[in-house]
């Protein structure tokens, strides 16, 4: 199964639609409760997938993938900081 | 909605924003938008507009152009930005989604491409002018009339000679 990352017409990111269909996400939405065990399991899933990916990638693709992980984390952090600043003005 | 992307201040005193909100909602309903609106506790209005093609659902929740009308005492502040349909606060589950800033920016890009934010603000503008001329009891034009100056930050009335706003201190440009 080859899932596109972007909508071919609008170019909008589609990742959230895949997330919405994941059993682990549906469970969180259903009961609204997150247990420590669930976080641990999710961490193990992420690490396992990252290791699988790392083994598949060429050095060049690995550099790009590392950049994506890092830049996405930076974007998330600065957006949260910006939202905090706006929220503090209210 | 914690991130507003467009705003405009209308220096006209209006006691009831309901006719303005109804005009905005009617305008977009006629154009096929799904529209929701409700008065908030400060007697302002929160309006949501959604239409397929411009707005996508994020994590199963419909995004929308959310418009806020607030009476500031010196005029009407109108703000427009991308949010969740019918909700003023973006649900935590979405704000925690690491790619949410990407989606927010992309959806805002489509809104700007469609000039939807401009259209919403212009619609408020037209409605205020129309209602100002037909009902002088509910709408009070600025006492100083045309050419009056107002602070772009807080909306306070300014003297022609003011270099800084006497209320908030913002430099007058």
PDB file of C-alpha atoms in Angstrom:
ATOM      1  CA  UNK A   1       0.000   0.000   0.000  1.00  0.00           C
ATOM      2  CA  UNK A   2       1.518   3.291  -1.094  1.00  0.00           C
ATOM      3  CA  UNK A   3      -0.204   6.171   0.652  1.00  0.00           C
ATOM      4  CA  UNK A   4       0.387   9.639  -0.825  1.00  0.00           C
ATOM      5  CA  UNK A   5       1.534  12.298   1.655  1.00  0.00           C
ATOM      6  CA  UNK A   6      -0.247  15.133  -0.174  1.00  0.00           C
ATOM      7  CA  UNK A   7      -3.624  15.558  -1.894  1.00  0.00           C
ATOM      8  CA  UNK A   8      -2.968  15.609  -5.644  1.00  0.00           C
ATOM      9  CA  UNK A   9      -5.411  18.477  -6.260  1.00  0.00           C
ATOM     10  CA  UNK A  10      -4.969  20.778  -3.270  1.00  0.00           C
ATOM     11  CA  UNK A  11      -1.419  19.761  -2.234  1.00  0.00           C
ATOM     12  CA  UNK A  12      -2.649  19.577   1.361  1.00  0.00           C
ATOM     13  CA  UNK A  13      -0.988  17.139   3.768  1.00  0.00           C
ATOM     14  CA  UNK A  14      -2.978  13.923   4.230  1.00  0.00           C
ATOM     15  CA  UNK A  15      -1.226  12.430   7.263  1.00  0.00           C
ATOM     16  CA  UNK A  16      -4.019  13.370   9.668  1.00  0.00           C
ATOM     17  CA  UNK A  17      -6.472  11.268   7.661  1.00  0.00           C
ATOM     18  CA  UNK A  18      -4.306   8.184   8.100  1.00  0.00           C
ATOM     19  CA  UNK A  19      -3.904   8.959  11.814  1.00  0.00           C
ATOM     20  CA  UNK A  20      -7.683   9.270  12.240  1.00  0.00           C
ATOM     21  CA  UNK A  21      -8.044   5.687  10.979  1.00  0.00           C
ATOM     22  CA  UNK A  22      -5.417   4.176  13.309  1.00  0.00           C
ATOM     23  CA  UNK A  23      -6.829   1.941  16.080  1.00  0.00           C
ATOM     24  CA  UNK A  24      -4.541   3.519  18.706  1.00  0.00           C
ATOM     25  CA  UNK A  25      -5.834   7.009  17.870  1.00  0.00           C
ATOM     26  CA  UNK A  26      -9.468   5.880  17.727  1.00  0.00           C
ATOM     27  CA  UNK A  27      -9.100   4.386  21.211  1.00  0.00           C
ATOM     28  CA  UNK A  28      -7.812   7.666  22.644  1.00  0.00           C
ATOM     29  CA  UNK A  29     -10.711   9.551  21.060  1.00  0.00           C
ATOM     30  CA  UNK A  30     -13.210   6.982  22.288  1.00  0.00           C
ATOM     31  CA  UNK A  31     -12.306   6.915  25.988  1.00  0.00           C
ATOM     32  CA  UNK A  32     -10.376  10.206  26.248  1.00  0.00           C
ATOM     33  CA  UNK A  33      -7.985   8.549  28.669  1.00  0.00           C
ATOM     34  CA  UNK A  34      -4.278   7.942  28.132  1.00  0.00           C
ATOM     35  CA  UNK A  35      -2.518   5.428  30.367  1.00  0.00           C
ATOM     36  CA  UNK A  36       1.225   5.238  30.960  1.00  0.00           C
ATOM     37  CA  UNK A  37       1.223   1.797  29.360  1.00  0.00           C
ATOM     38  CA  UNK A  38      -0.215   3.256  26.124  1.00  0.00           C
ATOM     39  CA  UNK A  39       2.559   5.842  25.949  1.00  0.00           C
ATOM     40  CA  UNK A  40       5.184   3.155  26.470  1.00  0.00           C
ATOM     41  CA  UNK A  41       3.655   1.000  23.723  1.00  0.00           C
ATOM     42  CA  UNK A  42       3.493   3.965  21.355  1.00  0.00           C
ATOM     43  CA  UNK A  43       7.148   4.823  22.036  1.00  0.00           C
ATOM     44  CA  UNK A  44       8.149   1.245  21.236  1.00  0.00           C
ATOM     45  CA  UNK A  45       6.135   1.373  17.983  1.00  0.00           C
ATOM     46  CA  UNK A  46       7.838   4.611  16.937  1.00  0.00           C
ATOM     47  CA  UNK A  47      11.314   3.315  17.749  1.00  0.00           C
ATOM     48  CA  UNK A  48      10.652   0.056  15.910  1.00  0.00           C
ATOM     49  CA  UNK A  49       9.443   1.914  12.792  1.00  0.00           C
ATOM     50  CA  UNK A  50      12.387   4.313  12.892  1.00  0.00           C
ATOM     51  CA  UNK A  51      14.828   1.398  13.048  1.00  0.00           C
ATOM     52  CA  UNK A  52      13.083  -0.314  10.127  1.00  0.00           C
ATOM     53  CA  UNK A  53      13.224   2.890   8.125  1.00  0.00           C
ATOM     54  CA  UNK A  54      16.864   3.573   8.992  1.00  0.00           C
ATOM     55  CA  UNK A  55      17.847   0.141   7.646  1.00  0.00           C
ATOM     56  CA  UNK A  56      16.026   0.780   4.346  1.00  0.00           C
ATOM     57  CA  UNK A  57      17.316   4.252   3.545  1.00  0.00           C
ATOM     58  CA  UNK A  58      20.252   5.225   1.402  1.00  0.00           C
ATOM     59  CA  UNK A  59      22.652   7.719   3.086  1.00  0.00           C
ATOM     60  CA  UNK A  60      21.124  10.556   1.055  1.00  0.00           C
ATOM     61  CA  UNK A  61      17.523   9.588   1.867  1.00  0.00           C
ATOM     62  CA  UNK A  62      18.497   9.185   5.525  1.00  0.00           C
ATOM     63  CA  UNK A  63      19.842  12.746   5.617  1.00  0.00           C
ATOM     64  CA  UNK A  64      16.571  14.078   4.189  1.00  0.00           C
ATOM     65  CA  UNK A  65      14.503  11.993   6.604  1.00  0.00           C
ATOM     66  CA  UNK A  66      16.566  13.204   9.577  1.00  0.00           C
ATOM     67  CA  UNK A  67      16.002  16.772   8.401  1.00  0.00           C
ATOM     68  CA  UNK A  68      12.229  16.186   8.162  1.00  0.00           C
ATOM     69  CA  UNK A  69      12.007  14.791  11.698  1.00  0.00           C
ATOM     70  CA  UNK A  70      14.054  17.664  13.091  1.00  0.00           C
ATOM     71  CA  UNK A  71      12.413  20.493  11.117  1.00  0.00           C
ATOM     72  CA  UNK A  72       8.934  19.191  11.938  1.00  0.00           C
ATOM     73  CA  UNK A  73       9.840  19.131  15.626  1.00  0.00           C
ATOM     74  CA  UNK A  74      11.175  22.703  15.378  1.00  0.00           C
ATOM     75  CA  UNK A  75       7.990  23.854  13.594  1.00  0.00           C
ATOM     76  CA  UNK A  76       5.831  22.259  16.267  1.00  0.00           C
ATOM     77  CA  UNK A  77       7.878  23.882  19.041  1.00  0.00           C
ATOM     78  CA  UNK A  78       7.807  27.391  17.564  1.00  0.00           C
ATOM     79  CA  UNK A  79       4.094  27.181  16.766  1.00  0.00           C
ATOM     80  CA  UNK A  80       3.367  26.201  20.379  1.00  0.00           C
ATOM     81  CA  UNK A  81       5.507  29.083  21.603  1.00  0.00           C
ATOM     82  CA  UNK A  82       3.710  31.504  19.275  1.00  0.00           C
ATOM     83  CA  UNK A  83       0.306  30.238  20.412  1.00  0.00           C
ATOM     84  CA  UNK A  84       1.363  30.710  24.057  1.00  0.00           C
ATOM     85  CA  UNK A  85       2.343  34.314  23.284  1.00  0.00           C
ATOM     86  CA  UNK A  86      -1.022  35.004  21.631  1.00  0.00           C
ATOM     87  CA  UNK A  87      -2.881  33.283  24.462  1.00  0.00           C
ATOM     88  CA  UNK A  88      -1.083  35.391  27.101  1.00  0.00           C
ATOM     89  CA  UNK A  89      -2.347  38.590  25.387  1.00  0.00           C
ATOM     90  CA  UNK A  90      -5.993  37.542  25.778  1.00  0.00           C
TER      91      UNK A  90
ATOM     92  CA  UNK B   1      -9.619  29.910  17.878  1.00  0.00           C
ATOM     93  CA  UNK B   2      -6.241  31.103  19.118  1.00  0.00           C
ATOM     94  CA  UNK B   3      -4.661  32.290  15.886  1.00  0.00           C
ATOM     95  CA  UNK B   4      -6.431  35.029  13.993  1.00  0.00           C
ATOM     96  CA  UNK B   5      -4.939  35.825  10.624  1.00  0.00           C
ATOM     97  CA  UNK B   6      -6.916  38.860   9.487  1.00  0.00           C
ATOM     98  CA  UNK B   7      -8.578  41.648  11.398  1.00  0.00           C
ATOM     99  CA  UNK B   8     -10.183  45.001  10.777  1.00  0.00           C
ATOM    100  CA  UNK B   9     -11.507  47.660  13.133  1.00  0.00           C
ATOM    101  CA  UNK B  10     -14.618  49.607  12.162  1.00  0.00           C
ATOM    102  CA  UNK B  11     -14.869  52.832  14.185  1.00  0.00           C
ATOM    103  CA  UNK B  12     -18.670  52.819  14.366  1.00  0.00           C
ATOM    104  CA  UNK B  13     -20.564  52.348  17.620  1.00  0.00           C
ATOM    105  CA  UNK B  14     -23.186  49.623  17.272  1.00  0.00           C
ATOM    106  CA  UNK B  15     -25.411  48.488  20.139  1.00  0.00           C
ATOM    107  CA  UNK B  16     -26.508  45.191  18.569  1.00  0.00           C
ATOM    108  CA  UNK B  17     -24.288  43.190  16.207  1.00  0.00           C
ATOM    109  CA  UNK B  18     -27.043  40.696  15.306  1.00  0.00           C
ATOM    110  CA  UNK B  19     -28.065  42.374  11.994  1.00  0.00           C
ATOM    111  CA  UNK B  20     -24.403  42.481  10.901  1.00  0.00           C
ATOM    112  CA  UNK B  21     -23.902  38.806  11.802  1.00  0.00           C
ATOM    113  CA  UNK B  22     -27.106  37.846   9.951  1.00  0.00           C
ATOM    114  CA  UNK B  23     -25.941  39.689   6.828  1.00  0.00           C
ATOM    115  CA  UNK B  24     -22.584  37.876   6.866  1.00  0.00           C
ATOM    116  CA  UNK B  25     -24.248  34.484   7.379  1.00  0.00           C
ATOM    117  CA  UNK B  26     -26.861  35.111   4.642  1.00  0.00           C
ATOM    118  CA  UNK B  27     -24.167  36.234   2.203  1.00  0.00           C
ATOM    119  CA  UNK B  28     -22.239  32.982   2.560  1.00  0.00           C
ATOM    120  CA  UNK B  29     -25.289  30.707   2.766  1.00  0.00           C
ATOM    121  CA  UNK B  30     -26.384  32.037  -0.637  1.00  0.00           C
ATOM    122  CA  UNK B  31     -22.979  31.021  -1.979  1.00  0.00           C
ATOM    123  CA  UNK B  32     -23.397  27.425  -0.811  1.00  0.00           C
ATOM    124  CA  UNK B  33     -21.341  27.561   2.388  1.00  0.00           C
ATOM    125  CA  UNK B  34     -22.292  25.614   5.459  1.00  0.00           C
ATOM    126  CA  UNK B  35     -22.747  28.364   8.046  1.00  0.00           C
ATOM    127  CA  UNK B  36     -23.048  28.351  11.807  1.00  0.00           C
ATOM    128  CA  UNK B  37     -23.291  31.361  14.099  1.00  0.00           C
ATOM    129  CA  UNK B  38     -23.977  32.135  17.721  1.00  0.00           C
ATOM    130  CA  UNK B  39     -23.887  35.091  20.049  1.00  0.00           C
ATOM    131  CA  UNK B  40     -21.233  34.882  22.762  1.00  0.00           C
ATOM    132  CA  UNK B  41     -21.430  36.019  26.390  1.00  0.00           C
ATOM    133  CA  UNK B  42     -20.048  39.470  25.557  1.00  0.00           C
ATOM    134  CA  UNK B  43     -22.862  39.935  22.961  1.00  0.00           C
ATOM    135  CA  UNK B  44     -20.370  39.567  20.133  1.00  0.00           C
ATOM    136  CA  UNK B  45     -20.852  36.961  17.405  1.00  0.00           C
ATOM    137  CA  UNK B  46     -18.886  33.878  16.394  1.00  0.00           C
ATOM    138  CA  UNK B  47     -19.523  32.695  12.844  1.00  0.00           C
ATOM    139  CA  UNK B  48     -18.131  29.600  11.070  1.00  0.00           C
ATOM    140  CA  UNK B  49     -18.021  29.011   7.307  1.00  0.00           C
ATOM    141  CA  UNK B  50     -17.229  25.659   5.713  1.00  0.00           C
ATOM    142  CA  UNK B  51     -17.212  24.442   2.129  1.00  0.00           C
ATOM    143  CA  UNK B  52     -15.594  21.409   0.562  1.00  0.00           C
ATOM    144  CA  UNK B  53     -12.630  22.174  -1.679  1.00  0.00           C
ATOM    145  CA  UNK B  54     -11.307  24.947   0.552  1.00  0.00           C
ATOM    146  CA  UNK B  55     -11.541  23.345   3.960  1.00  0.00           C
ATOM    147  CA  UNK B  56     -10.595  19.787   4.809  1.00  0.00           C
ATOM    148  CA  UNK B  57     -11.339  17.788   7.890  1.00  0.00           C
ATOM    149  CA  UNK B  58      -8.432  17.381  10.284  1.00  0.00           C
ATOM    150  CA  UNK B  59      -8.465  14.260  12.449  1.00  0.00           C
ATOM    151  CA  UNK B  60     -12.152  13.880  11.571  1.00  0.00           C
ATOM    152  CA  UNK B  61     -13.118  17.450  12.537  1.00  0.00           C
ATOM    153  CA  UNK B  62     -14.260  19.991   9.945  1.00  0.00           C
ATOM    154  CA  UNK B  63     -12.067  23.079   9.612  1.00  0.00           C
ATOM    155  CA  UNK B  64     -13.671  26.429   8.814  1.00  0.00           C
ATOM    156  CA  UNK B  65     -13.136  30.144   8.458  1.00  0.00           C
ATOM    157  CA  UNK B  66     -14.142  31.431  11.881  1.00  0.00           C
ATOM    158  CA  UNK B  67     -15.214  35.066  12.042  1.00  0.00           C
ATOM    159  CA  UNK B  68     -15.481  36.935  15.321  1.00  0.00           C
ATOM    160  CA  UNK B  69     -17.413  40.182  15.718  1.00  0.00           C
ATOM    161  CA  UNK B  70     -16.804  42.083  18.942  1.00  0.00           C
ATOM    162  CA  UNK B  71     -18.158  45.360  20.192  1.00  0.00           C
ATOM    163  CA  UNK B  72     -15.212  47.210  21.742  1.00  0.00           C
ATOM    164  CA  UNK B  73     -17.171  50.230  22.928  1.00  0.00           C
ATOM    165  CA  UNK B  74     -15.481  52.467  20.389  1.00  0.00           C
ATOM    166  CA  UNK B  75     -16.356  50.342  17.357  1.00  0.00           C
ATOM    167  CA  UNK B  76     -16.506  46.831  15.937  1.00  0.00           C
ATOM    168  CA  UNK B  77     -13.459  44.569  15.831  1.00  0.00           C
ATOM    169  CA  UNK B  78     -13.717  41.815  13.222  1.00  0.00           C
ATOM    170  CA  UNK B  79     -11.257  38.921  13.175  1.00  0.00           C
ATOM    171  CA  UNK B  80     -11.055  36.005  10.748  1.00  0.00           C
ATOM    172  CA  UNK B  81      -8.935  32.877  10.896  1.00  0.00           C
ATOM    173  CA  UNK B  82      -8.853  29.133  10.341  1.00  0.00           C
ATOM    174  CA  UNK B  83     -10.410  27.073  13.119  1.00  0.00           C
ATOM    175  CA  UNK B  84     -12.780  24.169  13.696  1.00  0.00           C
ATOM    176  CA  UNK B  85     -16.371  24.482  12.472  1.00  0.00           C
ATOM    177  CA  UNK B  86     -18.644  25.737  15.236  1.00  0.00           C
ATOM    178  CA  UNK B  87     -15.889  25.840  17.842  1.00  0.00           C
ATOM    179  CA  UNK B  88     -13.996  28.889  19.018  1.00  0.00           C
ATOM    180  CA  UNK B  89     -11.250  26.840  20.645  1.00  0.00           C
ATOM    181  CA  UNK B  90      -9.251  24.360  18.603  1.00  0.00           C
ATOM    182  CA  UNK B  91      -9.531  20.950  20.326  1.00  0.00           C
ATOM    183  CA  UNK B  92      -6.414  19.928  22.225  1.00  0.00           C
ATOM    184  CA  UNK B  93      -6.138  16.678  20.314  1.00  0.00           C
ATOM    185  CA  UNK B  94      -5.540  18.706  17.139  1.00  0.00           C
ATOM    186  CA  UNK B  95      -3.140  21.229  18.638  1.00  0.00           C
ATOM    187  CA  UNK B  96      -1.029  18.297  19.871  1.00  0.00           C
ATOM    188  CA  UNK B  97      -0.866  16.867  16.336  1.00  0.00           C
ATOM    189  CA  UNK B  98       2.703  17.551  15.241  1.00  0.00           C
ATOM    190  CA  UNK B  99       1.741  18.433  11.639  1.00  0.00           C
ATOM    191  CA  UNK B 100      -1.110  20.757  12.665  1.00  0.00           C
ATOM    192  CA  UNK B 101       0.926  23.953  11.961  1.00  0.00           C
ATOM    193  CA  UNK B 102       1.555  22.652   8.426  1.00  0.00           C
ATOM    194  CA  UNK B 103      -2.145  21.991   7.826  1.00  0.00           C
ATOM    195  CA  UNK B 104      -3.209  25.273   9.420  1.00  0.00           C
ATOM    196  CA  UNK B 105      -0.894  27.223   7.119  1.00  0.00           C
ATOM    197  CA  UNK B 106      -1.931  25.254   4.029  1.00  0.00           C
ATOM    198  CA  UNK B 107      -5.653  25.750   4.701  1.00  0.00           C
ATOM    199  CA  UNK B 108      -5.069  29.445   5.369  1.00  0.00           C
ATOM    200  CA  UNK B 109      -3.299  29.604   1.990  1.00  0.00           C
ATOM    201  CA  UNK B 110      -6.407  28.220   0.265  1.00  0.00           C
ATOM    202  CA  UNK B 111      -8.598  30.735   2.121  1.00  0.00           C
ATOM    203  CA  UNK B 112      -6.390  33.588   0.931  1.00  0.00           C
ATOM    204  CA  UNK B 113      -6.303  32.188  -2.602  1.00  0.00           C
ATOM    205  CA  UNK B 114     -10.117  32.225  -2.613  1.00  0.00           C
ATOM    206  CA  UNK B 115     -10.011  35.732  -1.049  1.00  0.00           C
ATOM    207  CA  UNK B 116     -12.475  34.429   1.495  1.00  0.00           C
ATOM    208  CA  UNK B 117     -10.972  36.403   4.386  1.00  0.00           C
ATOM    209  CA  UNK B 118     -11.253  39.630   2.363  1.00  0.00           C
ATOM    210  CA  UNK B 119     -14.803  38.796   1.365  1.00  0.00           C
ATOM    211  CA  UNK B 120     -15.834  38.227   4.993  1.00  0.00           C
ATOM    212  CA  UNK B 121     -14.346  41.540   6.146  1.00  0.00           C
ATOM    213  CA  UNK B 122     -15.849  43.426   3.178  1.00  0.00           C
ATOM    214  CA  UNK B 123     -19.224  41.878   3.917  1.00  0.00           C
ATOM    215  CA  UNK B 124     -19.062  43.241   7.482  1.00  0.00           C
ATOM    216  CA  UNK B 125     -18.020  46.620   6.064  1.00  0.00           C
ATOM    217  CA  UNK B 126     -20.985  46.758   3.646  1.00  0.00           C
ATOM    218  CA  UNK B 127     -23.419  45.658   6.325  1.00  0.00           C
ATOM    219  CA  UNK B 128     -22.230  48.285   8.815  1.00  0.00           C
ATOM    220  CA  UNK B 129     -22.599  51.026   6.209  1.00  0.00           C
ATOM    221  CA  UNK B 130     -26.073  49.801   5.203  1.00  0.00           C
ATOM    222  CA  UNK B 131     -27.363  49.533   8.764  1.00  0.00           C
ATOM    223  CA  UNK B 132     -25.733  52.794   9.833  1.00  0.00           C
ATOM    224  CA  UNK B 133     -27.746  54.699   7.243  1.00  0.00           C
ATOM    225  CA  UNK B 134     -31.062  52.990   7.983  1.00  0.00           C
ATOM    226  CA  UNK B 135     -31.097  53.053  11.796  1.00  0.00           C
ATOM    227  CA  UNK B 136     -29.462  55.890  13.655  1.00  0.00           C
ATOM    228  CA  UNK B 137     -30.720  54.650  17.055  1.00  0.00           C
ATOM    229  CA  UNK B 138     -28.662  51.487  17.013  1.00  0.00           C
ATOM    230  CA  UNK B 139     -25.675  52.759  15.083  1.00  0.00           C
ATOM    231  CA  UNK B 140     -23.707  55.816  16.049  1.00  0.00           C
ATOM    232  CA  UNK B 141     -21.221  57.216  13.608  1.00  0.00           C
ATOM    233  CA  UNK B 142     -18.013  58.556  15.097  1.00  0.00           C
ATOM    234  CA  UNK B 143     -18.577  61.967  16.615  1.00  0.00           C
ATOM    235  CA  UNK B 144     -15.685  63.495  14.720  1.00  0.00           C
ATOM    236  CA  UNK B 145     -17.121  62.321  11.386  1.00  0.00           C
ATOM    237  CA  UNK B 146     -15.095  61.520   8.283  1.00  0.00           C
ATOM    238  CA  UNK B 147     -11.388  62.030   8.637  1.00  0.00           C
ATOM    239  CA  UNK B 148     -11.467  61.138  12.341  1.00  0.00           C
ATOM    240  CA  UNK B 149      -8.427  59.209  13.578  1.00  0.00           C
ATOM    241  CA  UNK B 150      -8.502  56.032  15.604  1.00  0.00           C
ATOM    242  CA  UNK B 151      -5.784  53.918  17.164  1.00  0.00           C
ATOM    243  CA  UNK B 152      -5.076  50.857  15.012  1.00  0.00           C
ATOM    244  CA  UNK B 153      -4.326  48.825  18.135  1.00  0.00           C
ATOM    245  CA  UNK B 154      -7.125  49.600  20.600  1.00  0.00           C
ATOM    246  CA  UNK B 155      -9.559  51.671  18.521  1.00  0.00           C
ATOM    247  CA  UNK B 156      -9.542  54.716  20.813  1.00  0.00           C
ATOM    248  CA  UNK B 157     -10.389  58.077  19.298  1.00  0.00           C
ATOM    249  CA  UNK B 158      -7.332  60.257  18.567  1.00  0.00           C
ATOM    250  CA  UNK B 159      -6.791  63.950  18.139  1.00  0.00           C
ATOM    251  CA  UNK B 160      -5.259  64.999  14.830  1.00  0.00           C
ATOM    252  CA  UNK B 161      -2.135  66.118  16.711  1.00  0.00           C
ATOM    253  CA  UNK B 162      -1.678  62.915  18.744  1.00  0.00           C
ATOM    254  CA  UNK B 163       1.606  61.134  18.097  1.00  0.00           C
ATOM    255  CA  UNK B 164       0.817  58.306  20.519  1.00  0.00           C
ATOM    256  CA  UNK B 165      -2.487  56.768  21.562  1.00  0.00           C
ATOM    257  CA  UNK B 166      -3.535  58.234  24.944  1.00  0.00           C
ATOM    258  CA  UNK B 167      -5.151  54.902  25.870  1.00  0.00           C
ATOM    259  CA  UNK B 168      -2.609  52.203  24.935  1.00  0.00           C
ATOM    260  CA  UNK B 169       0.485  54.188  23.930  1.00  0.00           C
ATOM    261  CA  UNK B 170       0.684  52.797  20.373  1.00  0.00           C
ATOM    262  CA  UNK B 171       2.606  55.130  18.046  1.00  0.00           C
ATOM    263  CA  UNK B 172       0.294  56.892  15.590  1.00  0.00           C
ATOM    264  CA  UNK B 173       1.343  56.292  11.975  1.00  0.00           C
TER     265      UNK B 173
END
